[in-house]
């Protein structure tokens, strides 16, 4: 069964994020805490949404999909970015991943999202084969770019706006800081 996550699912979601990070050989990079997830997913201004997959026989949470809206300047429409899709190894092959993706596709359809996008590690051949079997197109001409740590700080220090995170439009209206 696929359902929207609740705040009570945060410990399981957190555990699965750590399992996913270990699988992706990046366990040390998964620093999010349960409190951060609780605030980001169920706080006053949620940053993302989560679906969970439950095993029909046991009711155990066996997978999750964390996503958020995005916007395409090319289509002029919103789309969906899937940040994480994970199904616990012992329950793979039972249709949970396909059911999570189908539910996300339905959300896209129902909300007029024209694109449903995510990234996959180039060495994750089982995932790539799975996504291609669903009709996903791998955009090999695109490369993910990321700024973190010192590089992010150095670039931010070059701002003409003073680096306080608040911008002013030409008309004088202020754009507030983004929430953490």
Short mmCIF file of C-alpha atoms in Angstrom, two decimals:
data_model
loop_
_atom_site.label_atom_id
_atom_site.label_comp_id
_atom_site.label_asym_id
_atom_site.label_seq_id
_atom_site.Cartn_x
_atom_site.Cartn_y
_atom_site.Cartn_z
CA UNK A 1 0.00 0.00 0.00
CA UNK A 2 1.21 3.50 -0.84
CA UNK A 3 0.22 6.38 1.41
CA UNK A 4 1.31 9.88 2.36
CA UNK A 5 3.84 9.84 5.17
CA UNK A 6 2.89 11.20 8.57
CA UNK A 7 5.07 12.72 11.25
CA UNK A 8 5.05 9.29 12.94
CA UNK A 9 6.94 7.85 9.94
CA UNK A 10 9.96 10.13 10.44
CA UNK A 11 12.08 7.54 12.32
CA UNK A 12 11.57 4.97 9.53
CA UNK A 13 12.19 7.55 6.80
CA UNK A 14 15.38 8.62 8.59
CA UNK A 15 16.53 5.01 8.88
CA UNK A 16 15.86 4.38 5.18
CA UNK A 17 17.75 7.54 4.17
CA UNK A 18 20.75 6.18 6.05
CA UNK A 19 20.31 2.76 4.39
CA UNK A 20 20.15 4.45 0.97
CA UNK A 21 23.28 6.49 1.72
CA UNK A 22 25.16 3.34 2.73
CA UNK A 23 24.07 1.61 -0.50
CA UNK A 24 25.26 4.64 -2.48
CA UNK A 25 28.64 4.49 -0.70
CA UNK A 26 28.00 7.87 0.93
CA UNK A 27 26.95 7.04 4.50
CA UNK A 28 29.07 9.86 5.93
CA UNK A 29 27.21 12.42 3.84
CA UNK A 30 23.76 11.58 5.24
CA UNK A 31 23.75 14.02 8.16
CA UNK A 32 20.05 14.90 8.35
CA UNK A 33 18.56 14.29 11.78
CA UNK A 34 15.05 13.17 12.61
CA UNK A 35 14.33 16.67 13.97
CA UNK A 36 15.48 18.26 10.69
CA UNK A 37 13.30 15.86 8.69
CA UNK A 38 10.33 16.48 10.95
CA UNK A 39 10.66 20.25 10.43
CA UNK A 40 11.36 20.00 6.69
CA UNK A 41 8.52 17.59 5.97
CA UNK A 42 5.84 18.52 8.51
CA UNK A 43 6.73 22.01 9.72
CA UNK A 44 4.99 25.29 8.98
CA UNK A 45 6.53 25.55 5.48
CA UNK A 46 7.28 22.01 4.25
CA UNK A 47 10.23 21.74 1.87
CA UNK A 48 9.21 18.37 0.43
CA UNK A 49 6.58 15.65 0.49
CA UNK A 50 6.97 11.94 1.16
CA UNK A 51 5.08 8.83 0.19
CA UNK A 52 5.73 5.56 1.98
CA UNK A 53 5.21 1.99 0.85
CA UNK A 54 3.85 -0.47 3.39
CA UNK A 55 4.09 -4.23 3.09
CA UNK A 56 0.53 -5.48 2.66
CA UNK A 57 1.13 -8.57 4.81
CA UNK A 58 2.97 -6.99 7.74
CA UNK A 59 2.11 -3.30 7.58
CA UNK A 60 5.84 -2.51 7.87
CA UNK A 61 7.14 0.57 6.08
CA UNK A 62 9.41 -0.86 3.38
CA UNK A 63 10.09 2.10 1.10
CA UNK A 64 9.71 5.80 0.53
CA UNK A 65 9.76 8.48 -2.15
CA UNK A 66 10.68 12.06 -1.22
CA UNK A 67 9.81 14.74 -3.77
CA UNK A 68 9.24 18.44 -4.26
CA UNK A 69 7.88 20.70 -7.02
CA UNK A 70 10.16 22.40 -9.50
CA UNK A 71 9.57 24.84 -12.35
CA UNK A 72 10.62 24.70 -15.99
CA UNK A 73 11.27 27.97 -17.77
CA UNK A 74 11.09 26.04 -21.05
CA UNK A 75 7.59 24.67 -20.56
CA UNK A 76 6.34 27.41 -18.23
CA UNK A 77 4.94 24.72 -15.95
CA UNK A 78 5.69 23.04 -12.69
CA UNK A 79 7.20 19.62 -12.53
CA UNK A 80 8.31 17.16 -9.90
CA UNK A 81 11.81 16.40 -8.66
CA UNK A 82 12.21 13.03 -6.98
CA UNK A 83 15.01 13.43 -4.46
CA UNK A 84 15.03 9.89 -3.11
CA UNK A 85 13.38 6.60 -3.98
CA UNK A 86 14.26 3.66 -1.77
CA UNK A 87 12.84 0.20 -1.17
CA UNK A 88 14.40 -2.00 1.45
CA UNK A 89 16.38 -4.86 -0.15
CA UNK A 90 14.38 -7.67 1.47
CA UNK A 91 11.18 -6.41 -0.20
CA UNK A 92 12.52 -5.49 -3.65
CA UNK A 93 10.80 -7.16 -6.56
CA UNK A 94 7.39 -7.01 -4.87
CA UNK A 95 6.29 -3.92 -6.80
CA UNK A 96 6.77 -1.28 -4.09
CA UNK A 97 9.14 0.89 -6.16
CA UNK A 98 6.88 0.74 -9.21
CA UNK A 99 3.85 1.56 -7.04
CA UNK A 100 5.63 4.58 -5.51
CA UNK A 101 6.61 5.88 -8.96
CA UNK A 102 3.10 5.26 -10.33
CA UNK A 103 1.60 7.27 -7.46
CA UNK A 104 4.06 10.10 -8.12
CA UNK A 105 3.21 10.01 -11.83
CA UNK A 106 -0.47 10.32 -10.90
CA UNK A 107 0.32 13.35 -8.73
CA UNK A 108 2.11 14.88 -11.72
CA UNK A 109 -0.83 14.18 -14.01
CA UNK A 110 -3.41 15.47 -11.53
CA UNK A 111 -1.49 18.71 -10.86
CA UNK A 112 -0.53 19.45 -14.46
CA UNK A 113 3.17 18.78 -13.89
CA UNK A 114 4.70 18.16 -17.31
CA UNK A 115 8.00 16.74 -16.09
CA UNK A 116 8.91 14.12 -13.50
CA UNK A 117 12.68 14.10 -13.03
CA UNK A 118 15.31 12.53 -10.82
CA UNK A 119 18.96 11.54 -10.92
CA UNK A 120 20.49 8.09 -10.69
CA UNK A 121 24.09 7.14 -10.08
CA UNK A 122 25.71 6.00 -13.30
CA UNK A 123 26.96 2.76 -11.69
CA UNK A 124 23.52 1.77 -10.35
CA UNK A 125 22.68 -0.54 -13.24
CA UNK A 126 19.70 -2.26 -11.57
CA UNK A 127 18.02 1.11 -10.96
CA UNK A 128 18.81 2.35 -14.47
CA UNK A 129 17.32 -0.80 -16.01
CA UNK A 130 14.24 -0.45 -13.78
CA UNK A 131 13.70 3.20 -14.75
CA UNK A 132 14.19 2.47 -18.45
CA UNK A 133 11.66 -0.39 -18.20
CA UNK A 134 9.11 2.22 -17.07
CA UNK A 135 9.86 4.45 -20.07
CA UNK A 136 12.17 6.94 -18.34
CA UNK A 137 14.60 8.73 -20.63
CA UNK A 138 18.19 9.04 -19.37
CA UNK A 139 19.48 12.51 -20.25
CA UNK A 140 23.15 11.71 -20.69
CA UNK A 141 23.97 15.14 -22.07
CA UNK A 142 23.22 16.79 -18.70
CA UNK A 143 25.62 16.87 -15.74
CA UNK A 144 24.63 17.69 -12.16
CA UNK A 145 26.42 20.74 -10.75
CA UNK A 146 26.77 21.33 -7.01
CA UNK A 147 28.30 23.97 -4.76
CA UNK A 148 28.94 23.13 -1.10
CA UNK A 149 31.20 24.19 1.74
CA UNK A 150 34.00 26.57 0.87
CA UNK A 151 33.07 26.90 -2.81
CA UNK A 152 29.53 27.94 -1.86
CA UNK A 153 30.86 30.41 0.73
CA UNK A 154 33.37 31.94 -1.71
CA UNK A 155 30.73 32.48 -4.36
CA UNK A 156 28.23 33.90 -1.85
CA UNK A 157 30.88 36.36 -0.66
CA UNK A 158 30.95 37.87 -4.18
CA UNK A 159 27.37 39.14 -4.01
CA UNK A 160 26.66 42.78 -4.75
CA UNK A 161 23.69 42.60 -2.37
CA UNK A 162 25.79 42.40 0.77
CA UNK A 163 25.35 38.68 1.29
CA UNK A 164 22.47 38.95 3.74
CA UNK A 165 20.14 36.71 1.71
CA UNK A 166 17.59 39.47 1.13
CA UNK A 167 17.13 40.82 -2.38
CA UNK A 168 15.36 43.95 -3.50
CA UNK A 169 13.50 44.12 -6.78
CA UNK A 170 13.87 47.17 -9.01
CA UNK A 171 10.49 48.38 -7.72
CA UNK A 172 11.79 48.34 -4.14
CA UNK A 173 9.86 45.28 -2.93
CA UNK A 174 11.93 43.02 -0.71
CA UNK A 175 12.17 39.26 -1.19
CA UNK A 176 12.41 37.59 2.24
CA UNK A 177 15.06 35.08 3.20
CA UNK A 178 14.31 31.45 2.45
CA UNK A 179 13.54 29.31 5.49
CA UNK A 180 16.02 26.76 6.72
#
